[in-house]
Amino acid sequence: MALTPITSPEPPNPQALARPDFKWLYIRKASERERKSASATKADRIRVTRKRKSAEELGKQQYNLLSILQLSNATTLRSKTGKGFNCAFCSEVFAEPADLKMHNIKEHKDVKPKAIMNKKILYGNYVKLDVTALECSLCGSALEMLPDLMEHLKHKHGKRLYTDIEDRILPFKFDSVDVTRCVVCSAEFVSFNMLQRHMNAHYRNHVCEECDAGFVNKRLLRHHMKYTHQLGEFRCNFCEKVFGTKSKRNDHEKSVHFGFKRNKCAYCSERFVCYKKRNKHVVDVHNKPPIVYKCHACDKVFDMRYKLSQHTKKDHLMERKHECDVCEMKFFMKKELEKHMVKHSGEKNFTCQVCLKTYARKNTLREHMRIHANDRRFKCDKCSHAFVQKCAWRSHMRTKHDVTV
C-alpha cells in the first residue's frame, strides 16, 4: 500500500493574522455613524430652533419699530458726524436734530417694512430714535418714554404690540440747546458722540472678558478688543516710537503730533485746535454754508451753540442766579455781579499813568485813555464832529440832529 506523504502546513501569513475582523469593524463604524448622525440631527434641531426663534424675535422687533414710527412722532437718526446729523433713510444731513426730525416727519413718515431693515437704520442691530416731545399720532397725548407710548397704544387704542421681547432701540432726547441729556440717568453731555459712548453703561449687551466694559452691540465690543486689548507692535506714523496697543499709539499721535487738534474737518484731513476755526475753514475752503444756531423765540442767530444757550437763558428765560447781598440786584453772570460790587465798595484800583486819575473799572480806564490819545472814533455822519466816548456821540445825535442811535 502506497503511503501518502505528509506535507507540512504552510506557515501562516503574518499579514493575514494581523488583519482585523471586518464584520466587527463594520458594525462598530455603523454604530459610530448612527451616534454621530443622531448627535448632528440634535445639533441641527437646536440650530434650526435658534434660527426660528431669532427670526421670530426680529419680526416682532420690526413690527414694534414700524408701529412706533407710524403711530407717534418718534423719528430715526443714523449717526452724528462733523457734517451734522445723518438721516437714516436718505443722504440728507442736518446741523440740528430738530431739523432732522422735521425732515423725517415730512419726507419719511409713511415708512415701509423693507426700509426698516435697512442696514443704515439697524446698524449693529440697534435703532437710534429721537423721542423728544414724544406724542401719540392718534390722539395727541404726550408721553414721557417709549414704554409709556407702547402701553398707551395697547390699552387706549387697542394696538397689538409685542412686550415679550427686548426692543433694540436706543432712545435720545434733545430738549436743551446747550447740553444733551441721557434719558436713562439724566446725565448731561456737551456732545452727542459723548452721550452715545455713555449709553454703553446702560445697555451692556456685550461685555469684554478682559476688563468687564459693556457695549451696546458686537461691533463696538470688537472695536474695543482690537484697539485696547489686541497686543502687538504698533508704530507711530510720525516718529519711531512703538506701542503695545493701537489705542496707546492713537493717544500718542493725538496728543504729541496733532497738537491737540481734535477738531477734524469732515471734508478733508485738516485738523484744528478749536471748533470755531474748523467751521471757518469749512466755509472758506469747501464753500459750505456757515453753521448757525437760530433762536426759536426771536430772529437772532449765533455761530456757537453756547452763545445761543446764553442768549436764551439771559434774554428769554430771564435767568438771574447771582444776587447782590447789599441792594438785592440780580445778574445773569458772576462777572456782572463783580463789576456791580465796586459801586458799594468804592474801590478804584485802576490808575491812569498820564494824569493819575483812578477808576473802579478797567474798561472805564481804557475809555479814558482815548482822551490822551485823542482817539475820536465815534463820528457824526451829519456834521464834522467826532467824539472820544460813545455816550457823548449818542447825546450829540439826539440833541443836535434829533436822531436816536
CSV table of C-alpha atoms in Angstrom, one decimal:
chain,number,residue,atom,x,y,z
A,1,MET,CA,0.0,0.0,0.0
A,2,ALA,CA,1.4,3.2,-1.1
A,3,LEU,CA,1.8,5.8,1.7
A,4,THR,CA,0.7,9.4,1.1
A,5,PRO,CA,3.5,11.6,2.1
A,6,ILE,CA,2.6,14.0,5.0
A,7,THR,CA,3.0,17.6,3.9
A,8,SER,CA,3.8,20.3,6.4
A,9,PRO,CA,1.2,23.1,6.6
A,10,GLU,CA,2.2,26.4,5.1
A,11,PRO,CA,3.3,28.9,7.6
A,12,PRO,CA,0.6,31.3,8.5
A,13,ASN,CA,0.8,34.7,6.7
A,14,PRO,CA,1.7,37.3,9.3
A,15,GLN,CA,-0.4,39.9,7.5
A,16,ALA,CA,-3.4,37.7,7.5
A,17,LEU,CA,-3.0,37.1,11.2
A,18,ALA,CA,-2.8,40.9,11.7
A,19,ARG,CA,-6.0,41.5,9.6
A,20,PRO,CA,-8.9,42.7,11.8
A,21,ASP,CA,-12.4,41.3,11.9
A,22,PHE,CA,-14.0,43.3,9.2
A,23,LYS,CA,-17.5,42.4,10.3
A,24,TRP,CA,-17.0,43.6,13.8
A,25,LEU,CA,-15.3,46.8,12.5
A,26,TYR,CA,-18.3,47.4,10.1
A,27,ILE,CA,-20.7,47.1,13.0
A,28,ARG,CA,-18.6,49.4,15.2
A,29,LYS,CA,-18.3,52.1,12.4
A,30,ALA,CA,-22.0,51.9,11.7
A,31,SER,CA,-22.9,52.5,15.3
A,32,GLU,CA,-20.5,55.4,15.4
A,33,ARG,CA,-22.2,56.9,12.3
A,34,GLU,CA,-25.6,56.4,13.8
A,35,ARG,CA,-24.4,58.1,17.0
A,36,LYS,CA,-22.8,61.0,15.1
A,37,SER,CA,-25.9,61.2,12.9
A,38,ALA,CA,-28.2,61.4,16.0
A,39,SER,CA,-25.9,64.0,17.5
A,40,ALA,CA,-25.8,66.0,14.3
A,41,THR,CA,-29.6,65.8,14.0
A,42,LYS,CA,-30.0,67.1,17.5
A,43,ALA,CA,-27.5,69.9,16.9
A,44,ASP,CA,-29.3,70.7,13.7
A,45,ARG,CA,-32.6,70.8,15.5
A,46,ILE,CA,-31.2,73.2,18.1
A,47,ARG,CA,-29.7,75.4,15.4
A,48,VAL,CA,-33.0,75.5,13.5
A,49,THR,CA,-34.9,76.3,16.7
A,50,ARG,CA,-32.5,79.1,17.5
A,51,LYS,CA,-32.8,80.5,13.9
A,52,ARG,CA,-36.5,80.2,14.0
A,53,LYS,CA,-36.6,82.0,17.4
A,54,SER,CA,-34.2,84.7,16.3
A,55,ALA,CA,-36.2,85.3,13.1
A,56,GLU,CA,-39.5,85.4,15.1
A,57,GLU,CA,-37.9,87.9,17.6
A,58,LEU,CA,-36.6,90.0,14.8
A,59,GLY,CA,-40.0,90.1,13.1
A,60,LYS,CA,-41.6,91.3,16.4
A,61,GLN,CA,-38.9,93.9,16.8
A,62,GLN,CA,-39.5,95.1,13.3
A,63,TYR,CA,-43.3,95.2,13.8
A,64,ASN,CA,-42.9,97.2,17.1
A,65,LEU,CA,-40.5,99.7,15.5
A,66,LEU,CA,-42.8,100.2,12.5
A,67,SER,CA,-45.7,100.8,14.8
A,68,ILE,CA,-43.8,103.3,16.9
A,69,LEU,CA,-42.7,105.2,13.8
A,70,GLN,CA,-46.1,105.3,12.2
A,71,LEU,CA,-48.2,105.9,15.4
A,72,SER,CA,-46.0,108.6,17.1
A,73,ASN,CA,-43.7,111.5,16.3
A,74,ALA,CA,-40.6,109.4,17.2
A,75,THR,CA,-38.1,109.5,14.4
A,76,THR,CA,-34.9,107.7,13.4
A,77,LEU,CA,-31.4,109.1,13.2
A,78,ARG,CA,-28.4,107.3,11.7
A,79,SER,CA,-25.3,108.9,13.2
A,80,LYS,CA,-23.6,112.2,14.0
A,81,THR,CA,-20.5,113.3,12.1
A,82,GLY,CA,-18.6,116.6,11.5
A,83,LYS,CA,-21.2,117.5,8.9
A,84,GLY,CA,-24.2,117.0,11.2
A,85,PHE,CA,-26.9,114.5,12.0
A,86,ASN,CA,-27.4,112.0,9.2
A,87,CYS,CA,-30.9,110.8,8.0
A,88,ALA,CA,-31.3,107.0,8.2
A,89,PHE,CA,-33.4,106.8,5.0
A,90,CYS,CA,-31.6,109.2,2.6
A,91,SER,CA,-28.3,111.2,2.2
A,92,GLU,CA,-29.6,114.4,3.8
A,93,VAL,CA,-27.5,115.9,6.7
A,94,PHE,CA,-28.8,118.5,9.2
A,95,ALA,CA,-26.9,120.7,11.7
A,96,GLU,CA,-29.6,120.3,14.3
A,97,PRO,CA,-31.6,117.2,15.4
A,98,ALA,CA,-34.8,119.2,15.4
A,99,ASP,CA,-34.3,119.9,11.7
A,100,LEU,CA,-33.7,116.2,11.0
A,101,LYS,CA,-36.9,115.3,13.0
A,102,MET,CA,-39.0,117.7,10.9
A,103,HIS,CA,-37.4,116.2,7.7
A,104,ASN,CA,-38.3,112.7,8.8
A,105,ILE,CA,-41.9,113.6,9.7
A,106,LYS,CA,-42.3,115.4,6.3
A,107,GLU,CA,-40.4,113.0,4.0
A,108,HIS,CA,-40.3,109.6,5.6
A,109,LYS,CA,-43.5,109.3,7.7
A,110,ASP,CA,-45.0,106.5,5.6
A,111,VAL,CA,-42.2,104.1,6.3
A,112,LYS,CA,-42.2,100.7,4.6
A,113,PRO,CA,-41.3,97.5,6.4
A,114,LYS,CA,-38.4,96.9,3.9
A,115,ALA,CA,-36.9,100.3,4.8
A,116,ILE,CA,-36.8,99.3,8.5
A,117,MET,CA,-34.4,96.5,7.7
A,118,ASN,CA,-32.0,99.0,6.0
A,119,LYS,CA,-28.5,98.4,7.4
A,120,LYS,CA,-28.2,102.2,7.9
A,121,ILE,CA,-31.0,102.0,10.4
A,122,LEU,CA,-30.3,98.7,12.1
A,123,TYR,CA,-26.6,99.5,12.4
A,124,GLY,CA,-25.4,96.9,15.0
A,125,ASN,CA,-29.0,95.7,15.3
A,126,TYR,CA,-29.9,98.8,17.4
A,127,VAL,CA,-32.0,101.7,16.1
A,128,LYS,CA,-31.4,105.2,17.3
A,129,LEU,CA,-34.7,107.1,17.9
A,130,ASP,CA,-35.3,110.8,18.7
A,131,VAL,CA,-38.1,110.7,21.3
A,132,THR,CA,-38.0,114.5,22.0
A,133,ALA,CA,-41.5,115.7,23.0
A,134,LEU,CA,-43.0,112.3,22.4
A,135,GLU,CA,-46.6,112.2,21.2
A,136,CYS,CA,-49.2,109.7,20.1
A,137,SER,CA,-50.2,110.5,16.5
A,138,LEU,CA,-53.7,109.1,17.0
A,139,CYS,CA,-54.8,111.3,19.9
A,140,GLY,CA,-52.0,113.8,20.5
A,141,SER,CA,-51.3,112.6,24.1
A,142,ALA,CA,-47.9,113.5,25.4
A,143,LEU,CA,-45.8,110.5,26.6
A,144,GLU,CA,-42.6,110.6,28.6
A,145,MET,CA,-40.8,107.5,27.3
A,146,LEU,CA,-41.3,104.7,24.7
A,147,PRO,CA,-42.6,102.1,27.3
A,148,ASP,CA,-45.3,104.7,28.1
A,149,LEU,CA,-46.1,105.1,24.4
A,150,MET,CA,-46.4,101.3,23.9
A,151,GLU,CA,-48.7,100.9,27.0
A,152,HIS,CA,-50.8,103.8,25.7
A,153,LEU,CA,-51.1,102.3,22.2
A,154,LYS,CA,-52.1,98.9,23.6
A,155,HIS,CA,-54.7,100.0,26.2
A,156,LYS,CA,-56.0,103.2,24.7
A,157,HIS,CA,-56.1,102.4,21.0
A,158,GLY,CA,-56.1,98.5,21.1
A,159,LYS,CA,-53.0,98.2,19.0
A,160,ARG,CA,-51.1,94.9,19.1
A,161,LEU,CA,-47.6,95.3,20.3
A,162,TYR,CA,-45.1,92.7,21.5
A,163,THR,CA,-43.9,93.2,25.1
A,164,ASP,CA,-42.3,89.7,25.5
A,165,ILE,CA,-39.2,90.8,23.6
A,166,GLU,CA,-36.3,93.3,24.1
A,167,ASP,CA,-36.8,96.2,21.7
A,168,ARG,CA,-33.4,97.0,20.2
A,169,ILE,CA,-33.9,100.8,20.4
A,170,LEU,CA,-31.6,103.5,21.8
A,171,PRO,CA,-33.8,106.5,22.7
A,172,PHE,CA,-32.4,110.1,22.7
A,173,LYS,CA,-33.9,113.4,23.7
A,174,PHE,CA,-32.8,116.8,22.5
A,175,ASP,CA,-34.6,119.1,25.0
A,176,SER,CA,-31.8,121.6,25.6
A,177,VAL,CA,-29.8,123.8,23.1
A,178,ASP,CA,-26.6,123.5,25.1
A,179,VAL,CA,-26.5,120.0,26.5
A,180,THR,CA,-27.7,116.5,25.6
A,181,ARG,CA,-29.2,114.5,28.5
A,182,CYS,CA,-29.3,110.8,28.9
A,183,VAL,CA,-32.9,109.6,29.0
A,184,VAL,CA,-32.0,106.8,31.5
A,185,CYS,CA,-30.0,108.7,34.2
A,186,SER,CA,-30.3,112.4,33.2
A,187,ALA,CA,-26.5,112.8,33.0
A,188,GLU,CA,-25.6,115.8,30.8
A,189,PHE,CA,-23.1,115.8,27.9
A,190,VAL,CA,-21.9,118.6,25.7
A,191,SER,CA,-21.8,116.5,22.5
A,192,PHE,CA,-24.0,113.7,21.0
A,193,ASN,CA,-21.0,111.4,20.5
A,194,MET,CA,-20.1,111.6,24.2
A,195,LEU,CA,-23.7,110.6,25.0
A,196,GLN,CA,-23.5,107.7,22.6
A,197,ARG,CA,-20.4,106.3,24.4
A,198,HIS,CA,-22.2,106.8,27.7
A,199,MET,CA,-25.1,104.6,26.6
A,200,ASN,CA,-22.8,101.6,26.7
A,201,ALA,CA,-23.0,101.9,30.5
A,202,HIS,CA,-26.8,101.3,30.4
A,203,TYR,CA,-27.0,98.8,27.5
A,204,ARG,CA,-24.3,96.2,28.5
A,205,ASN,CA,-25.4,93.6,25.9
A,206,HIS,CA,-21.9,92.5,25.1
A,207,VAL,CA,-19.3,92.5,27.9
A,208,CYS,CA,-15.5,92.4,27.5
A,209,GLU,CA,-14.0,89.4,29.3
A,210,GLU,CA,-10.7,91.3,29.8
A,211,CYS,CA,-11.9,94.4,31.6
A,212,ASP,CA,-15.7,94.0,32.1
A,213,ALA,CA,-16.5,97.0,29.9
A,214,GLY,CA,-20.0,96.8,28.4
A,215,PHE,CA,-21.2,97.7,24.9
A,216,VAL,CA,-24.4,98.1,23.1
A,217,ASN,CA,-23.5,95.8,20.2
A,218,LYS,CA,-20.9,93.4,19.0
A,219,ARG,CA,-19.3,95.9,16.6
A,220,LEU,CA,-18.4,98.2,19.5
A,221,LEU,CA,-17.0,95.3,21.5
A,222,ARG,CA,-14.9,94.1,18.6
A,223,HIS,CA,-13.6,97.6,18.1
A,224,HIS,CA,-12.7,97.9,21.8
A,225,MET,CA,-10.9,94.5,21.8
A,226,LYS,CA,-9.0,95.4,18.7
A,227,TYR,CA,-7.8,98.9,19.9
A,228,THR,CA,-7.5,98.2,23.6
A,229,HIS,CA,-6.5,94.6,24.2
A,230,GLN,CA,-5.0,93.4,20.9
A,231,LEU,CA,-1.3,93.3,21.7
A,232,GLY,CA,1.4,93.8,19.1
A,233,GLU,CA,3.9,96.4,17.8
A,234,PHE,CA,2.1,99.5,16.6
A,235,ARG,CA,4.5,102.1,15.2
A,236,CYS,CA,3.7,105.8,15.3
A,237,ASN,CA,3.0,107.2,11.8
A,238,PHE,CA,5.0,110.3,12.6
A,239,CYS,CA,8.0,109.1,14.7
A,240,GLU,CA,9.9,106.0,15.6
A,241,LYS,CA,8.0,105.2,18.8
A,242,VAL,CA,6.3,101.8,19.1
A,243,PHE,CA,3.4,101.0,21.3
A,244,GLY,CA,1.8,97.8,22.6
A,245,THR,CA,-1.8,98.6,21.6
A,246,LYS,CA,-3.5,100.7,18.9
A,247,SER,CA,-5.2,102.8,21.5
A,248,LYS,CA,-1.9,103.9,23.1
A,249,ARG,CA,-0.5,104.6,19.6
A,250,ASN,CA,-3.6,106.7,18.7
A,251,ASP,CA,-3.5,108.6,22.0
A,252,HIS,CA,0.2,109.4,21.4
A,253,GLU,CA,-0.4,110.7,17.9
A,254,LYS,CA,-3.3,112.9,19.0
A,255,SER,CA,-1.5,114.5,21.9
A,256,VAL,CA,2.0,114.8,20.5
A,257,HIS,CA,1.8,115.1,16.8
A,258,PHE,CA,-1.7,116.6,16.2
A,259,GLY,CA,-1.0,119.2,18.9
A,260,PHE,CA,-4.4,118.6,20.5
A,261,LYS,CA,-6.0,119.4,17.1
A,262,ARG,CA,-9.0,117.2,17.8
A,263,ASN,CA,-11.5,119.1,15.6
A,264,LYS,CA,-11.1,117.4,12.2
A,265,CYS,CA,-12.7,118.7,9.0
A,266,ALA,CA,-15.4,116.4,7.7
A,267,TYR,CA,-14.4,117.1,4.1
A,268,CYS,CA,-10.6,116.9,4.2
A,269,SER,CA,-7.7,115.8,6.5
A,270,GLU,CA,-7.2,119.3,8.1
A,271,ARG,CA,-7.4,119.5,11.9
A,272,PHE,CA,-7.9,122.5,14.2
A,273,VAL,CA,-7.4,123.4,17.8
A,274,CYS,CA,-10.9,124.9,18.2
A,275,TYR,CA,-14.3,124.2,16.8
A,276,LYS,CA,-14.7,127.8,15.5
A,277,LYS,CA,-11.6,127.7,13.3
A,278,ARG,CA,-12.8,124.4,11.8
A,279,ASN,CA,-16.1,125.9,10.9
A,280,LYS,CA,-14.5,128.9,9.3
A,281,HIS,CA,-12.2,126.5,7.3
A,282,VAL,CA,-15.3,124.6,6.1
A,283,VAL,CA,-16.9,127.8,4.9
A,284,ASP,CA,-13.8,129.4,3.3
A,285,VAL,CA,-12.2,126.3,1.7
A,286,HIS,CA,-15.1,124.0,1.0
A,287,ASN,CA,-17.7,126.7,0.2
A,288,LYS,CA,-20.2,125.2,2.7
A,289,PRO,CA,-22.9,127.3,4.3
A,290,PRO,CA,-21.9,128.5,7.8
A,291,ILE,CA,-23.3,126.6,10.7
A,292,VAL,CA,-25.7,128.9,12.5
A,293,TYR,CA,-27.9,128.3,15.6
A,294,LYS,CA,-31.3,130.1,15.3
A,295,CYS,CA,-33.2,131.3,18.3
A,296,HIS,CA,-36.8,130.0,18.2
A,297,ALA,CA,-38.1,132.9,20.3
A,298,CYS,CA,-36.7,135.7,18.2
A,299,ASP,CA,-34.8,136.4,15.0
A,300,LYS,CA,-31.3,136.3,16.4
A,301,VAL,CA,-28.7,133.8,15.1
A,302,PHE,CA,-25.4,132.7,16.6
A,303,ASP,CA,-22.3,131.0,15.3
A,304,MET,CA,-21.7,128.9,18.5
A,305,ARG,CA,-24.2,126.8,20.4
A,306,TYR,CA,-23.2,128.1,23.8
A,307,LYS,CA,-23.9,131.7,22.7
A,308,LEU,CA,-27.5,130.6,21.8
A,309,SER,CA,-27.8,128.9,25.1
A,310,GLN,CA,-26.6,132.1,27.0
A,311,HIS,CA,-29.0,134.3,24.9
A,312,THR,CA,-32.0,132.0,25.7
A,313,LYS,CA,-31.3,131.9,29.4
A,314,LYS,CA,-30.5,135.6,29.7
A,315,ASP,CA,-32.9,137.3,27.4
A,316,HIS,CA,-35.9,134.9,27.2
A,317,LEU,CA,-35.9,132.9,30.4
A,318,MET,CA,-34.6,135.9,32.4
A,319,GLU,CA,-32.3,133.8,34.4
A,320,ARG,CA,-30.6,135.7,37.2
A,321,LYS,CA,-28.7,133.4,39.6
A,322,HIS,CA,-26.2,135.9,41.0
A,323,GLU,CA,-27.7,138.3,43.6
A,324,CYS,CA,-26.1,141.3,45.3
A,325,ASP,CA,-26.3,141.0,49.0
A,326,VAL,CA,-26.3,144.8,49.5
A,327,CYS,CA,-29.0,146.0,47.2
A,328,GLU,CA,-30.6,142.7,46.0
A,329,MET,CA,-29.9,143.4,42.3
A,330,LYS,CA,-29.6,140.2,40.3
A,331,PHE,CA,-27.3,139.3,37.4
A,332,PHE,CA,-27.0,136.6,34.8
A,333,MET,CA,-23.3,136.1,35.2
A,334,LYS,CA,-21.0,136.2,38.2
A,335,LYS,CA,-18.7,138.6,36.3
A,336,GLU,CA,-21.5,141.1,36.0
A,337,LEU,CA,-22.1,140.9,39.8
A,338,GLU,CA,-18.4,141.5,40.5
A,339,LYS,CA,-18.4,144.7,38.3
A,340,HIS,CA,-21.5,145.9,40.1
A,341,MET,CA,-20.0,145.4,43.6
A,342,VAL,CA,-17.5,148.3,43.0
A,343,LYS,CA,-20.5,150.6,43.4
A,344,HIS,CA,-20.8,149.5,47.0
A,345,SER,CA,-17.1,149.1,47.9
A,346,GLY,CA,-15.9,152.4,46.3
A,347,GLU,CA,-12.6,150.8,45.3
A,348,LYS,CA,-10.8,152.4,42.5
A,349,ASN,CA,-7.9,150.1,41.6
A,350,PHE,CA,-7.2,151.3,38.0
A,351,THR,CA,-5.0,154.4,37.7
A,352,CYS,CA,-4.2,156.4,34.6
A,353,GLN,CA,-0.4,156.7,34.2
A,354,VAL,CA,-0.7,160.1,32.5
A,355,CYS,CA,-3.0,162.1,34.8
A,356,LEU,CA,-3.2,159.7,37.8
A,357,LYS,CA,-7.0,159.6,37.8
A,358,THR,CA,-8.3,156.4,39.3
A,359,TYR,CA,-11.3,154.3,38.2
A,360,ALA,CA,-13.3,151.5,39.6
A,361,ARG,CA,-13.3,149.5,36.3
A,362,LYS,CA,-10.6,148.7,33.8
A,363,ASN,CA,-12.9,149.3,30.9
A,364,THR,CA,-13.6,152.9,32.1
A,365,LEU,CA,-9.8,153.5,32.3
A,366,ARG,CA,-9.4,152.2,28.8
A,367,GLU,CA,-12.0,154.6,27.5
A,368,HIS,CA,-10.4,157.4,29.5
A,369,MET,CA,-7.0,156.7,27.8
A,370,ARG,CA,-8.6,157.6,24.4
A,371,ILE,CA,-8.7,161.2,25.6
A,372,HIS,CA,-4.9,161.3,25.9
A,373,ALA,CA,-4.6,159.6,22.6
A,374,ASN,CA,-7.2,161.9,21.0
A,375,ASP,CA,-8.9,158.8,19.7
A,376,ARG,CA,-12.2,160.2,18.4
A,377,ARG,CA,-13.6,157.0,16.9
A,378,PHE,CA,-17.3,158.0,17.2
A,379,LYS,CA,-18.0,160.3,14.2
A,380,CYS,CA,-21.2,162.1,13.4
A,381,ASP,CA,-22.4,161.4,9.8
A,382,LYS,CA,-24.5,164.6,9.8
A,383,CYS,CA,-21.7,167.0,10.6
A,384,SER,CA,-17.9,167.1,11.2
A,385,HIS,CA,-18.0,166.4,15.0
A,386,ALA,CA,-16.2,163.4,16.4
A,387,PHE,CA,-16.2,162.0,20.0
A,388,VAL,CA,-14.0,160.0,22.3
A,389,GLN,CA,-16.8,158.4,24.1
A,390,LYS,CA,-19.8,156.6,22.6
A,391,CYS,CA,-22.2,158.2,25.2
A,392,ALA,CA,-21.1,161.7,24.1
A,393,TRP,CA,-21.7,160.8,20.4
A,394,ARG,CA,-25.2,159.5,21.2
A,395,SER,CA,-26.1,162.6,23.2
A,396,HIS,CA,-24.9,164.8,20.3
A,397,MET,CA,-27.0,162.9,17.7
A,398,ARG,CA,-30.1,163.1,19.9
A,399,THR,CA,-29.8,166.8,20.9
A,400,LYS,CA,-28.3,168.3,17.7
A,401,HIS,CA,-29.9,166.1,15.0
A,402,ASP,CA,-32.9,164.6,16.7
A,403,VAL,CA,-31.6,161.1,15.9
A,404,THR,CA,-31.8,158.2,18.3
A,405,VAL,CA,-28.9,155.8,18.0
